[in-house]
XYZ file of C-alpha atoms in Angstrom:
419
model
C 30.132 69.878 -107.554
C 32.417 71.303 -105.234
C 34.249 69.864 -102.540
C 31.608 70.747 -99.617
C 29.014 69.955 -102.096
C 30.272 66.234 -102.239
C 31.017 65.863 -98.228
C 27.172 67.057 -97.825
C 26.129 64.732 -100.055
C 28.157 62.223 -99.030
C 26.709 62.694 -95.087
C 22.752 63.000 -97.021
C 23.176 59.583 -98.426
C 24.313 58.157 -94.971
C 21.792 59.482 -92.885
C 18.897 58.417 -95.249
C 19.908 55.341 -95.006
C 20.081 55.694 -91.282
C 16.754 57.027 -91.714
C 14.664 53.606 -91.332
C 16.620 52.056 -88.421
C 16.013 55.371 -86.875
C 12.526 55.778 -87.638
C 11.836 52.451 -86.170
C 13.702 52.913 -83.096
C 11.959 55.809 -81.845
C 8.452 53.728 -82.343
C 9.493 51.252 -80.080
C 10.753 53.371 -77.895
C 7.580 55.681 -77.651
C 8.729 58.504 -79.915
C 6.003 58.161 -82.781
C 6.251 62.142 -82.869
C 9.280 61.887 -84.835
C 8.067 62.368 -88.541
C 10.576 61.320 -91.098
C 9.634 61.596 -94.963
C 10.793 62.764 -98.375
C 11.117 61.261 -102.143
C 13.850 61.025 -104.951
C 12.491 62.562 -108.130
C 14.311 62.414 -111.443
C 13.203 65.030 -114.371
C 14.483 64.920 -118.107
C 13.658 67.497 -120.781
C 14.148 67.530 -124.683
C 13.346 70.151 -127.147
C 10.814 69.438 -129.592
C 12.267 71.200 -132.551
C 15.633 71.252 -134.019
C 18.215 70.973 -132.917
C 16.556 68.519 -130.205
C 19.310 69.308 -127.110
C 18.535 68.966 -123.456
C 16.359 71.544 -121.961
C 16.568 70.055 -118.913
C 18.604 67.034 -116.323
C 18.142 66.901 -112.851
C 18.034 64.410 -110.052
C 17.114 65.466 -106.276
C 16.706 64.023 -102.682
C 14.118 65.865 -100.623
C 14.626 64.715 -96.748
C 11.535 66.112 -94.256
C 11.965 65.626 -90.723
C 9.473 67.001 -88.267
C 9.286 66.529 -84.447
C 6.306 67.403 -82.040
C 6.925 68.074 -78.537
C 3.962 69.417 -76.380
C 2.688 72.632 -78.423
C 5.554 72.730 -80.177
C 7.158 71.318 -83.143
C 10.163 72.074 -85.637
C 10.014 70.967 -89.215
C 13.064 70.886 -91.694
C 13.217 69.662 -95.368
C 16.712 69.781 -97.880
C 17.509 69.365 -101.093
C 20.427 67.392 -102.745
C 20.609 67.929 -106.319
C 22.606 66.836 -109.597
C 21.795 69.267 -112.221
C 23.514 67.855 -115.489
C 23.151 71.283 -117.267
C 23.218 73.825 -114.942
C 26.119 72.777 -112.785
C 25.791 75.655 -110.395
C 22.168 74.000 -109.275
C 24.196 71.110 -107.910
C 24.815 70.936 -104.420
C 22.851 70.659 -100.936
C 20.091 73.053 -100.274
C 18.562 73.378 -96.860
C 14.913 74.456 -97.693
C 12.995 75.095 -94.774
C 14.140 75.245 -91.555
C 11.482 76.594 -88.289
C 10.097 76.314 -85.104
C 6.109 76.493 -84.904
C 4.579 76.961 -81.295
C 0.685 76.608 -80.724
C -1.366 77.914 -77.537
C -5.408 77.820 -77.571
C -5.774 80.611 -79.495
C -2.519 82.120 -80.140
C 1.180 80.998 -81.638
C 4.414 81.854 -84.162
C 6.675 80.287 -86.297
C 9.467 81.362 -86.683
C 12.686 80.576 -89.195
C 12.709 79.770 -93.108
C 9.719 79.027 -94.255
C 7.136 79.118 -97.242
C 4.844 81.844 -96.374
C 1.603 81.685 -98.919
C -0.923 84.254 -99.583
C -4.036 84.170 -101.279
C -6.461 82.207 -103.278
C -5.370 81.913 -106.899
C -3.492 78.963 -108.495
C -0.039 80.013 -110.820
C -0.616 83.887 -110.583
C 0.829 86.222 -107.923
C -1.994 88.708 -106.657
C -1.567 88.903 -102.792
C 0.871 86.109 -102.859
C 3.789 88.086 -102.722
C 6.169 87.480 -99.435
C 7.850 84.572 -100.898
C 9.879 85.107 -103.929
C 9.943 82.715 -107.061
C 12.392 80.743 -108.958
C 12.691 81.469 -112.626
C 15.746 79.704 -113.254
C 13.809 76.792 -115.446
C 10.900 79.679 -116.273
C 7.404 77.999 -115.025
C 8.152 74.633 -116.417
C 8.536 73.170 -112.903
C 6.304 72.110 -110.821
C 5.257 75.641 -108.790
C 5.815 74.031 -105.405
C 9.202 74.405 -106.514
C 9.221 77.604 -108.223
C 7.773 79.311 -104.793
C 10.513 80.029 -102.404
C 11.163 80.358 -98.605
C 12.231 83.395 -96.663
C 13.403 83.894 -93.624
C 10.463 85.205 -91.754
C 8.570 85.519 -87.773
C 5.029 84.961 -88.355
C 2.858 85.569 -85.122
C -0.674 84.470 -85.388
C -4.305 85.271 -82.459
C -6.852 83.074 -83.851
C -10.761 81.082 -82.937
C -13.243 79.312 -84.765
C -13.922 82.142 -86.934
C -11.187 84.478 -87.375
C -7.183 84.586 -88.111
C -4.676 87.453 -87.680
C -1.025 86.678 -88.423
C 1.276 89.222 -88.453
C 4.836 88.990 -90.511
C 8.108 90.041 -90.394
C 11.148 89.025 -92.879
C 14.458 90.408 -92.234
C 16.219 89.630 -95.112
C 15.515 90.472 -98.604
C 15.492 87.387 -101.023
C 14.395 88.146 -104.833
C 13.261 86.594 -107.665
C 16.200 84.111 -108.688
C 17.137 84.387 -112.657
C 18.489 82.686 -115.186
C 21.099 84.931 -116.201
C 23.700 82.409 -117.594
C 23.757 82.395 -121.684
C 23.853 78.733 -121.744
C 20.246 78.303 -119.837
C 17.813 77.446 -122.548
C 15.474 80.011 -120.012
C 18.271 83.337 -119.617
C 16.140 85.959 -119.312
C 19.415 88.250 -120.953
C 18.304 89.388 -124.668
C 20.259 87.545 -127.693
C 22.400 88.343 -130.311
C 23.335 91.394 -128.918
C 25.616 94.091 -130.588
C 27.805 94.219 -127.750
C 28.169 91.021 -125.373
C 26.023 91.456 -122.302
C 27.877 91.078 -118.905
C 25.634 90.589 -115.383
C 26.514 92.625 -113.000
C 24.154 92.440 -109.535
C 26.967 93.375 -107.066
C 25.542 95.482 -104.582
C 22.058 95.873 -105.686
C 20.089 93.710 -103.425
C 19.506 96.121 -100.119
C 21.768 96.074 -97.315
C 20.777 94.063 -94.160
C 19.181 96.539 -91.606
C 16.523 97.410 -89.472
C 14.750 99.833 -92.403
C 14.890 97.510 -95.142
C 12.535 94.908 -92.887
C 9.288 93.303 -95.107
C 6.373 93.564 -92.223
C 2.830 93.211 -92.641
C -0.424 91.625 -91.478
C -3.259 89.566 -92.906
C -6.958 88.778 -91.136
C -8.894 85.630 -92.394
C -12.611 85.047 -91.374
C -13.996 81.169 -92.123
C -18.025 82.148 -91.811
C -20.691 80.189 -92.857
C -21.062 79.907 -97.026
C -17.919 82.083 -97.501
C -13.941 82.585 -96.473
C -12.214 86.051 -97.265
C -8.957 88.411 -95.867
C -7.836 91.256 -96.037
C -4.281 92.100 -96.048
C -1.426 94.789 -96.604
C 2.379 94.167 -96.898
C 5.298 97.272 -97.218
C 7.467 94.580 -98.927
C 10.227 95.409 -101.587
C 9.198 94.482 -105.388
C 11.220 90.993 -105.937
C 11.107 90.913 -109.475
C 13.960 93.504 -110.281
C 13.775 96.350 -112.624
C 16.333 95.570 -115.624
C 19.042 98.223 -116.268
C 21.073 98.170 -119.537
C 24.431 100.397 -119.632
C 27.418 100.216 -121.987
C 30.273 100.400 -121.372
C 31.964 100.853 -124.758
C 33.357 96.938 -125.081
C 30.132 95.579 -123.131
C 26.840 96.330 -122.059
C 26.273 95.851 -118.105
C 22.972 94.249 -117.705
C 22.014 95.506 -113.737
C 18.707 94.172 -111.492
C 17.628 97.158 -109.158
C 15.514 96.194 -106.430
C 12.477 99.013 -104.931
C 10.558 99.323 -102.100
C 6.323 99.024 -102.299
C 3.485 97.787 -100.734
C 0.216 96.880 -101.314
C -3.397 96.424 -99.393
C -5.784 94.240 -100.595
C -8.156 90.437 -100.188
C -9.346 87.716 -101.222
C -12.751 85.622 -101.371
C -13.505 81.998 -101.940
C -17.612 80.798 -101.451
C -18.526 77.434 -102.334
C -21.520 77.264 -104.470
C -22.273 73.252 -105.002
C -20.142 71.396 -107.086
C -18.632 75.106 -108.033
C -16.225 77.374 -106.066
C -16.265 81.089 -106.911
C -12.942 82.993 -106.240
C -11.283 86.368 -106.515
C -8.674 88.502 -105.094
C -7.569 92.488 -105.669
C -4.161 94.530 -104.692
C -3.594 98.251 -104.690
C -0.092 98.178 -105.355
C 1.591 101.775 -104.390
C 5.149 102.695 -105.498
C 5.698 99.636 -108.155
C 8.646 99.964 -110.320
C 8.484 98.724 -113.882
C 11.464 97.924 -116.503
C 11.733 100.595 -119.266
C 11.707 99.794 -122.759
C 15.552 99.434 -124.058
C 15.948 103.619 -125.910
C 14.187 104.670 -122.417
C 16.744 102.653 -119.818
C 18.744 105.873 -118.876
C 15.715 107.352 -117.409
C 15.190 107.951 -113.823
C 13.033 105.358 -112.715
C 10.022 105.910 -110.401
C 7.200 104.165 -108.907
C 3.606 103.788 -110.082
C 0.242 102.780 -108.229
C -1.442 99.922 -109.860
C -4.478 97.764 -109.241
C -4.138 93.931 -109.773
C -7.112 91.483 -109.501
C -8.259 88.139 -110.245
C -11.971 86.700 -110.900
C -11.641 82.109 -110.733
C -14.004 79.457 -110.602
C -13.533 75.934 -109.901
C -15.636 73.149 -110.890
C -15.369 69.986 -109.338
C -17.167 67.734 -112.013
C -18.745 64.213 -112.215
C -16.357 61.769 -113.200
C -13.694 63.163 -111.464
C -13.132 65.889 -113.769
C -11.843 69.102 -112.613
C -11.886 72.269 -114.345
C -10.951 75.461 -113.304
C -10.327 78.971 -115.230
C -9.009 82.609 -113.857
C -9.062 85.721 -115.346
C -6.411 88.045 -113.946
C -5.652 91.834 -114.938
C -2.864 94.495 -113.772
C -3.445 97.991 -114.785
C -0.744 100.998 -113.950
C -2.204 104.740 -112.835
C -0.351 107.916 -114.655
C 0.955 105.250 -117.292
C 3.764 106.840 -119.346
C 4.754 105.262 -123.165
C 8.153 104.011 -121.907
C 7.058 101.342 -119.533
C 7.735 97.972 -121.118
C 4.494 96.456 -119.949
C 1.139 97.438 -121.483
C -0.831 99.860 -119.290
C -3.634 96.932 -118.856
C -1.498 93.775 -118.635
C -4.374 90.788 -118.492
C -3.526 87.252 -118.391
C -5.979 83.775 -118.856
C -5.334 80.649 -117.107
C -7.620 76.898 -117.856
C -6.856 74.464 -115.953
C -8.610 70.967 -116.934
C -7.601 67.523 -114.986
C -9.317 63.986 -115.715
C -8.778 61.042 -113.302
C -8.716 57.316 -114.972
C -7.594 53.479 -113.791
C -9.543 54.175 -110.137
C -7.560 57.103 -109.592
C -4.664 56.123 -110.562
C -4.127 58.031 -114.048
C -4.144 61.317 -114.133
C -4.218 63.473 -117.273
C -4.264 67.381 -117.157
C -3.172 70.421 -118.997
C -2.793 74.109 -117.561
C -2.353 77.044 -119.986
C -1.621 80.353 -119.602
C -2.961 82.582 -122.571
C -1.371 86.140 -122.388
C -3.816 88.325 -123.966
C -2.074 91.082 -124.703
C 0.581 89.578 -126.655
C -1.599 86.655 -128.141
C 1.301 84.444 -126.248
C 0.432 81.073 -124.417
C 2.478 78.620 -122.152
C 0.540 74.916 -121.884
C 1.901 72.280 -120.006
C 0.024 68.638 -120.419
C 0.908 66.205 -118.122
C 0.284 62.204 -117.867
C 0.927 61.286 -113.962
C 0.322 57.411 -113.462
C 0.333 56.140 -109.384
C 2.445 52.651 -110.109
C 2.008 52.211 -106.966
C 2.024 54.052 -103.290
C 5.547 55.046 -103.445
C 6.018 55.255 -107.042
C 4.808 58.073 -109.447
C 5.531 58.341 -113.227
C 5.068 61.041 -114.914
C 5.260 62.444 -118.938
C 4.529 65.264 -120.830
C 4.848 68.281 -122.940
C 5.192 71.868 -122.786
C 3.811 74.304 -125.633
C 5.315 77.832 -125.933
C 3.491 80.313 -128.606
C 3.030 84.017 -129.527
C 5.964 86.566 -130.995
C 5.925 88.741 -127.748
C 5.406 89.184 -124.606
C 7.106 87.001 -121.393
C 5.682 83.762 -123.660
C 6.330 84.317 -127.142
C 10.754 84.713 -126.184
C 10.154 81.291 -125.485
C 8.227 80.183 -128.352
C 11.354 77.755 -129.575
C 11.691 76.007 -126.186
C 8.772 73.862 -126.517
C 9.756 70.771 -125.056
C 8.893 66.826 -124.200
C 9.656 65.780 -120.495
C 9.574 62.957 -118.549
C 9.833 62.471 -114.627
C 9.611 59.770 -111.892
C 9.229 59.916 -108.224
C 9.551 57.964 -105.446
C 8.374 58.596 -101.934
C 9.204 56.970 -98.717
């Protein structure tokens, strides 16, 4: 940790314990608008095969603080983190940071924020302003894998109907784990010639033209909620480039402008909820297969949609399965993903204990490459404040964004505490 890292943390640790004499002051003295929360979470992975290292060893302090003032409010939440393997993921992080303003039927927020589109759980269909965080893959909890952006959001709105409007200044992309000694590095292995990243100068300059702006309009009618929506956004997941050099290859992420227009729909139908969601994606760029990767690269129109249900069962079972499909117009062979790239998610929770145990599994089955990701998970409510949690991830297939990671099956465990 570096030497700033250690001051902020050192000033964190203070003012959280500050935090309750605080909190309690202002009740007394009539400011119960102050809101003042957060929770220390600890999460430990292992591999399940040989040779058995750490996959995983992190410890974090989330602070929220909120404040209400008239129509107005501000929120703000940060991270402090120890990250035992990755050491660059140790530090302060300030999250989210923006001022929200309400009127009867008009407002904004405006600042860094999570902005979140659509209907589907763990897939990306409309839900594509804020960027993700790959660095541990999706074996996080996807609250944390969604990031914030920096981003005016103005909203008209009644009983019925929601327009927001968006804006986001400044690009932020996928983040990757590039680093050979992440369990998760994206980078290919045992290379001929030793792969150096290079992203210097490849995200786009900060300027008027290179502003994200775009516009969704909800309507909440009787039976049934849907939107419509269209973003000219850039494409955050970055095309690959491989070039050699002669003593190394210089692995590159290029970053392209697209857009998309497109819904969703949600209608409750008894204990079931019926879902769905579509995208016309124009200009997408893809990464070329390895022998293609000193073509010219252009974009492609695609069509991307997604058919759920949910079933909220006796018994406090939940179940809940999606069926999502991407398929790319004027497809040419050196594309690296299939023309029709469809994907399968089940997800299946059981409550126990009055509530209190929770057991669940969610598992994505790539159908193209046969490849699945399944995370079960054993959360047990000790108490109010504190959460336990155990579980295990299961990586299969020989291909496909699964199957690289079919040795990295892994056991975890995890507490939290909230206060």
């Amino acid at each position: 940790m570096t030497n700033t890292s250690n001051h902020s943390a050192k000033f964190l640790l203070l003012f959280l314990l500050f935090l309750p004499i605080n909190t309690v002051w202002g009740q007394d003295m009539g400011e119960s608008s102050w809101q003042i929360k957060g929770f220390v979470d600890t999460y430990h992975a292992i591999r399940s095969e040989k040779p058995s290292d750490l996959m995983s060893s992190r410890t974090r302090i989330r602070g929220e603080i909120g404040k209400s003032f008239g129509g107005s409010s501000f929120f703000v939440s940060f991270n402090a983190t120890h990250n035992a393997l990755l050491k660059e993921r140790t530090g302060f992080e300030l999250r989210e940071a923006y001022l929200d303003h309400r009127e009867e039927h008009w407002g904004f927020r405006l600042g860094r924020q999570l902005v979140i589109w659509g209907v589907a759980d763990g897939v990306r269909i409309i839900d594509l302003v804020s960027p993700m965080d790959m660095t541990e893959f999706l074996a996080q909890d996807y609250d944390d894998i969604r990031m914030p952006v920096n981003a005016l959001r103005f909203f008209v709105f009644n009983e019925k109907m929601k327009l927001e409007l968006l804006a986001v200044p400044t690009f932020e992309g996928y983040k990757l784990p590039t680093d050979v000694g992440n369990p998760w590095s994206v980078l290919p292995k045992n290379t001929v010639q030793p792969l150096v990243w290079h992203e210097d100068g490849s995200h786009p300059k900060f300027r008027f033209s290179n502003m994200e702006y775009g516009g969704k309009l909800c309507f909440t009618l009787p039976g049934v909620d849907f939107s419509i929506a269209a973003l000219h956004t850039w494409n955050k997941m970055p095309v690959i480039t491989y070039r050699s050099s002669g003593i190394h290859m210089a692995v590159s992420p290029q970053y392209y402008r697209m857009g998309f227009f497109g819904g969703d729909i949600s209608k409750p139908l008894g204990q079931f909820v019926l879902c769905g969601e579509a995208a016309f994606n124009v200009g997408k760029h893809f990464s070329y297969k390895p022998e293609a990767g000193v073509m010219e690269q252009k974009g492609f129109n695609t069509v991307n949609y997604l058919i759920g249900v949910d079933w909220y069962a006796p018994s406090e079972w939940t179940v809940m399965a999606q069926f999502s499909s991407e398929s790319i117009f004027g497809y040419e062979s050196h594309i690296a993903q299939p023309q029709h790239n469809s994907l399968l998610t089940i997800n299946v929770s059981k409550k126990l204990l009055g509530s209190t145990l929770q057991l669940s599994n969610f598992t994505y089955f790539d159908l193209n490459h046969k490849g699945w990701f399944s995370r079960f998970t054993s959360s047990y409510a000790l108490n109010d404040y504190i959460q336990l949690l155990a579980g295990y991830d299961w990586f299969g297939g020989n291909e496909g964004m699964f199957g690289v990671y079919k040795h990295n099956s892994e056991i975890w465990l995890k507490a939290k505490y909230s206060f």
